[in-house]
XYZ file of C-alpha atoms in Angstrom:
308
model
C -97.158 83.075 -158.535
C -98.112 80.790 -155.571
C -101.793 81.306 -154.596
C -102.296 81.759 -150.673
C -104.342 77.952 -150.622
C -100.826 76.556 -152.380
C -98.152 78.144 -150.035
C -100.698 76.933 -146.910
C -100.938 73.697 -148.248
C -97.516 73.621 -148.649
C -96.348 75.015 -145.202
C -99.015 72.325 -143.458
C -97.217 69.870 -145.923
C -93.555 71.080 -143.862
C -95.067 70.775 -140.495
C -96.267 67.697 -140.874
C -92.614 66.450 -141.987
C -91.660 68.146 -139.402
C -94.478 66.746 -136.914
C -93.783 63.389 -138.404
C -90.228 63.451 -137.564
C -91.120 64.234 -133.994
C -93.250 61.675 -133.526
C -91.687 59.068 -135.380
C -88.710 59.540 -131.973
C -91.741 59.714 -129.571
C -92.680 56.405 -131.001
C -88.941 54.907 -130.898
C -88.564 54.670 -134.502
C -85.799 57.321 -134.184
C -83.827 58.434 -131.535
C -82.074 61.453 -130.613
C -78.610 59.948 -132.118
C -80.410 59.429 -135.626
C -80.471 63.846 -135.828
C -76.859 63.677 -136.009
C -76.636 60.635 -138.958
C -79.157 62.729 -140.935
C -77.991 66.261 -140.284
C -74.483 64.454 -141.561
C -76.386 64.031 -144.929
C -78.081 67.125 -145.174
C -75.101 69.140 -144.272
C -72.260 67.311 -146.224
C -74.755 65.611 -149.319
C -78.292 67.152 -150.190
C -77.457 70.322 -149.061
C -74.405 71.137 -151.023
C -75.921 69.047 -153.583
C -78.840 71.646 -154.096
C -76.874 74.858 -154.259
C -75.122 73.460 -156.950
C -78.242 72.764 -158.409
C -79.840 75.835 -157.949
C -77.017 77.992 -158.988
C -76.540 76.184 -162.626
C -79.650 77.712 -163.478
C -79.270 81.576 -163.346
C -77.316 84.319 -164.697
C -75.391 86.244 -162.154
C -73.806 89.379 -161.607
C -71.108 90.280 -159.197
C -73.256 93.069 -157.785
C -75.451 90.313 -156.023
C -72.260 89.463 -153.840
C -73.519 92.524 -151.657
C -75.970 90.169 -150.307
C -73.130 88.422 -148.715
C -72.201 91.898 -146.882
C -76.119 91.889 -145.890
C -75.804 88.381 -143.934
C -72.630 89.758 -141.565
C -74.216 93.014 -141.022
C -77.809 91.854 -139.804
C -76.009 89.486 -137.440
C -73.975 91.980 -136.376
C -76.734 94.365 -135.362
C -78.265 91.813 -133.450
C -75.273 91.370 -131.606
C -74.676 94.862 -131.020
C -78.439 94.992 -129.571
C -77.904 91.805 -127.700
C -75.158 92.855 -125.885
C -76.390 96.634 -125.306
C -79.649 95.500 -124.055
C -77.413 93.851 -121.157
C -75.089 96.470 -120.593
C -76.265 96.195 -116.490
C -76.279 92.497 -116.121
C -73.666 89.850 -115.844
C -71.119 88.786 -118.533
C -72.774 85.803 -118.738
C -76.007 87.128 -119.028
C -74.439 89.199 -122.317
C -73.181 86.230 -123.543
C -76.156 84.040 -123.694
C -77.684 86.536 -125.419
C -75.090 87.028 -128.028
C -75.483 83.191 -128.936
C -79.393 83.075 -128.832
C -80.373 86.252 -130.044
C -78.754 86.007 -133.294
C -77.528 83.782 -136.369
C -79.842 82.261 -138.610
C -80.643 78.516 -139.264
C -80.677 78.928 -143.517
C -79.467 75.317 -144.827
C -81.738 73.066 -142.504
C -84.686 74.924 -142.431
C -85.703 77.835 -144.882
C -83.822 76.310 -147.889
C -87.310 74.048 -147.904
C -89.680 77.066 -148.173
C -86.979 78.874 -150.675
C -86.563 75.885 -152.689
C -89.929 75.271 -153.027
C -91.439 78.975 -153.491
C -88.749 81.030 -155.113
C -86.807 79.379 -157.861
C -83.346 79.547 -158.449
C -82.730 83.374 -158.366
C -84.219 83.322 -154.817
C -82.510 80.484 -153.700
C -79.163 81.887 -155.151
C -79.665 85.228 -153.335
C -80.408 83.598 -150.156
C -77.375 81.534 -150.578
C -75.213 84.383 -150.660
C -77.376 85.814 -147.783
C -75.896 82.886 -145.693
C -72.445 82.523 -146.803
C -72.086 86.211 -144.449
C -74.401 84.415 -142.245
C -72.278 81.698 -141.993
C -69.302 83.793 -141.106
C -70.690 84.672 -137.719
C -72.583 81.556 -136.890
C -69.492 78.932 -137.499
C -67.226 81.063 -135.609
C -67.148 84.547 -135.171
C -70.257 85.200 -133.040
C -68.896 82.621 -130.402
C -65.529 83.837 -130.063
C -67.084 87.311 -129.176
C -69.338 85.508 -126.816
C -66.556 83.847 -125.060
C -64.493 86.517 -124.708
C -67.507 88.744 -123.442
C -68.513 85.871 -120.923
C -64.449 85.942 -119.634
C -64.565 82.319 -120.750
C -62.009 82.478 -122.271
C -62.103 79.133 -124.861
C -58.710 78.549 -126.181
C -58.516 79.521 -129.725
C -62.197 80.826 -129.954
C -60.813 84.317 -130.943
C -58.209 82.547 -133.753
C -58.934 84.109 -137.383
C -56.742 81.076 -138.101
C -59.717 79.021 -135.866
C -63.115 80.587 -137.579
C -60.993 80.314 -141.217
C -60.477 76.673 -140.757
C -64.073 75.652 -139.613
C -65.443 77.946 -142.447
C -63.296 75.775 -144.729
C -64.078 72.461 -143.514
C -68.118 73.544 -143.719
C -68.889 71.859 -146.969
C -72.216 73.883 -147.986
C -70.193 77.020 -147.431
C -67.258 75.725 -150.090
C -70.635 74.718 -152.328
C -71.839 78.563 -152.211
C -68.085 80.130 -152.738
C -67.062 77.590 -155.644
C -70.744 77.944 -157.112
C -70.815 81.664 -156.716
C -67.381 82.346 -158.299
C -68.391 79.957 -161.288
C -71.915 81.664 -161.791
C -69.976 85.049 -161.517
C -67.687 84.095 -164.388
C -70.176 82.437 -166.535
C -68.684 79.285 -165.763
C -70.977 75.601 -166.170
C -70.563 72.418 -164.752
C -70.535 69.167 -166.669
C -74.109 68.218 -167.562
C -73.739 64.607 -165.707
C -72.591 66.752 -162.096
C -75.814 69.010 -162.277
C -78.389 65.955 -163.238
C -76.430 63.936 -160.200
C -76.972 67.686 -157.939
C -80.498 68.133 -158.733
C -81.296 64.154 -157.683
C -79.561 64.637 -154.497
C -81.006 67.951 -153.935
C -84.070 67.273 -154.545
C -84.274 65.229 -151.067
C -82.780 68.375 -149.330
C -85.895 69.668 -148.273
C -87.667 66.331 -147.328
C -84.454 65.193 -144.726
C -83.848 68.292 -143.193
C -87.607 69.228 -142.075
C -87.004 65.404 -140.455
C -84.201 66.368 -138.892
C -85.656 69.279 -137.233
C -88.560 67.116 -135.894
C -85.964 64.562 -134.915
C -83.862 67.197 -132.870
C -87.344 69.122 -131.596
C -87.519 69.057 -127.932
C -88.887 72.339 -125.233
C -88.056 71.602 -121.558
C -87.454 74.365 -119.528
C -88.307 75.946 -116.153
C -91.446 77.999 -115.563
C -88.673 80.809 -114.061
C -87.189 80.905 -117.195
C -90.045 82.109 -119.303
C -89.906 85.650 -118.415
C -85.978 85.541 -120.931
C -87.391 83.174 -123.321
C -90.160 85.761 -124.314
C -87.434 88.616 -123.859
C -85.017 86.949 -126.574
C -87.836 86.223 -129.439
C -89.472 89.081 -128.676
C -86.426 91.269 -129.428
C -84.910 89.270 -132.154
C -88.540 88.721 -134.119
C -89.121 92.516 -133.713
C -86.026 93.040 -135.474
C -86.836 90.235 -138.125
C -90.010 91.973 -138.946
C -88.284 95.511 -139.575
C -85.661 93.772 -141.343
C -88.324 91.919 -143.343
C -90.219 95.232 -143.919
C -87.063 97.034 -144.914
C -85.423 94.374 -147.221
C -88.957 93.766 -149.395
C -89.808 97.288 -149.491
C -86.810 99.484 -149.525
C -83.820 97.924 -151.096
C -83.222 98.468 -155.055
C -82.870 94.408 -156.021
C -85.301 92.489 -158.746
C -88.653 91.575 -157.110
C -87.003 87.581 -156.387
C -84.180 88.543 -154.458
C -86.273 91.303 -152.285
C -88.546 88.068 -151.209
C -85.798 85.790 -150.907
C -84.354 88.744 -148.336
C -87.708 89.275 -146.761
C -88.291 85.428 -145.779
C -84.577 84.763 -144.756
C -84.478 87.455 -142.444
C -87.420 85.590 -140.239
C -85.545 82.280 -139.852
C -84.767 80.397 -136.871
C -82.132 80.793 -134.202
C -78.713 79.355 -135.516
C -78.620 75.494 -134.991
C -75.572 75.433 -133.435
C -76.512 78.385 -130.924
C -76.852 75.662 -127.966
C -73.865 73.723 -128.525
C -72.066 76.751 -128.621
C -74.014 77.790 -124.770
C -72.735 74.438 -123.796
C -69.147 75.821 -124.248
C -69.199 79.282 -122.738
C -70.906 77.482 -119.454
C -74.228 78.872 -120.545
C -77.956 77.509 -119.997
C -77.905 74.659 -122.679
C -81.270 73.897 -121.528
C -82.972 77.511 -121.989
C -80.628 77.871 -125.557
C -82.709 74.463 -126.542
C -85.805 76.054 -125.762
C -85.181 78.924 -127.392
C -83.824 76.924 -130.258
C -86.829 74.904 -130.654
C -89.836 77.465 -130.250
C -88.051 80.030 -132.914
C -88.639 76.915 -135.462
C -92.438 77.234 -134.540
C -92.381 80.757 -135.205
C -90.818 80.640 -137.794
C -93.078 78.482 -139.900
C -95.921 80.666 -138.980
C -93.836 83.976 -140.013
C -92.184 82.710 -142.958
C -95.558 80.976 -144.407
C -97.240 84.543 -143.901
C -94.584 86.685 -145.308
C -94.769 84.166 -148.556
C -98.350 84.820 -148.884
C -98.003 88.250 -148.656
C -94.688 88.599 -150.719
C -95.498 86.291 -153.492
């Protein structure tokens, strides 16, 4: 069990990736092109490369796959409460909500804390908890967005259209092939998990620098008033999922922390580029973006002192 001075030590240790990355483009060492190269690796290499890792060393049972059920239904509430919440205001306004209110930003940014914290079982169960995740961020929360917003983006509605980027997503082939393997008692060749445990290994390292990389807050003093609106509804939801998940649900003391951390990640990654497309604010959705992966480090780093 992680002592409260090692899981602060270790969070300051994040940050200052994280810090390092941001000041490392400040300084013109990076630049804002170099988050794409590296999210390439982390997304397609050490990211893929860790859940394989992770899930050769458990035992698993097909009842965990209701985890996978738990990631599409707590984005779906939060799109249900985004759009309620703006049942007076413009389609638009319903729309932007949609896209920043929910998802959650798993592979980049709170594998790190789960890799380093909560061992396999927690990383497999948070996994799972993002392959539903996944679902809604890589396509099915935006094609409800667009339609709501009267956009109207050709194909954004497709099954045919979320299917196909699901499938191209390499991490979320990684959790599908590993799950179904792990299910079925199924192992990989020794010489694939020793070549996914070196890869993964740098998972955490790259994609804390890519977040510092892609950091950036610019926004409009007139747009404060939604910012706080949007985390202060989607964090009070975190919190009572948090709550919920750790104390209430009948899973194994790993997989109720794994659930009560992943619930208190950031906004989905992808949330502004999707904004972009429906003619939203891109500019308040990177705001957004960026300060939930403030918060985040603070909530996450307290629920793992209190949960571990």
């Amino acid at each position: 069990t992680a002592g409260i001075g090692e899981v602060l030590m270790k969070a300051l240790a994040f940050v200052a990736i994280i810090a390092m990355g941001y000041g490392l483009k400040r300084a013109g060492v990076f630049h804002a092109k170099d988050f794409y190269l590296i999210s390439k690796i982390v997304i397609k290499i050490t990211l893929p490369a860790a859940i394989v890792a992770n899930f050769s060393k458990i035992t698993m049972e097909s009842s965990m796959l209701i985890l996978c059920v738990l990631g599409l239904a707590c984005n779906g509430l939060l799109l249900t409460v985004a759009y309620c919440i703006n049942l007076t205001k413009s389609r638009k306004q319903k729309a932007f909500d949609m896209l920043n209110m929910t998802g959650y930003n798993i592979g980049n940014f709170t594998m790190p804390f789960v890799q380093s914290f909560l061992g396999p079982v927690g990383f497999a169960a948070t996994s799972l908890f993002d392959a539903g995740n996944s679902v809604m961020c890589t396509g099915v929360t935006f094609s409800l967005a667009s339609t709501v917003s009267g956009g109207g983006q050709e194909g954004a509605g497709s099954v045919k259209t979320v299917l196909r980027t699901l499938v191209s997503s390499i991490p979320f082939d990684a959790y599908v092939i590993m799950t179904l393997l792990t299910v079925f008692h199924l192992r990989l060749p020794r010489v694939v998990i020793l070549f996914a445990e070196t890869a993964g290994g740098a998972n955490a390292f790259l994609a804390l620098l890519m977040i510092g990389i892609g950091f950036e807050i610019r926004m409009d003093k007139d747009k404060v008033a939604e910012i706080v609106k949007v985390l202060a509804i989607r964090y009070g939801i975190a919190l009572a999922f948090s709550l919920g998940f750790f104390f209430l649900l009948p899973f194994p003391l790993e997989i109720r922390q794994a659930l009560a951390v992943v619930v208190l990640a950031p906004v989905s990654s992808v949330s502004p580029a999707f904004t972009g497309k429906i003619g939203g604010d891109v500019e308040l959705s990177s705001a957004i973006n960026s300060l939930t992966i403030v918060i985040s480090v603070v909530a996450i780093t307290g629920a793992l002192i209190l949960v571990l």
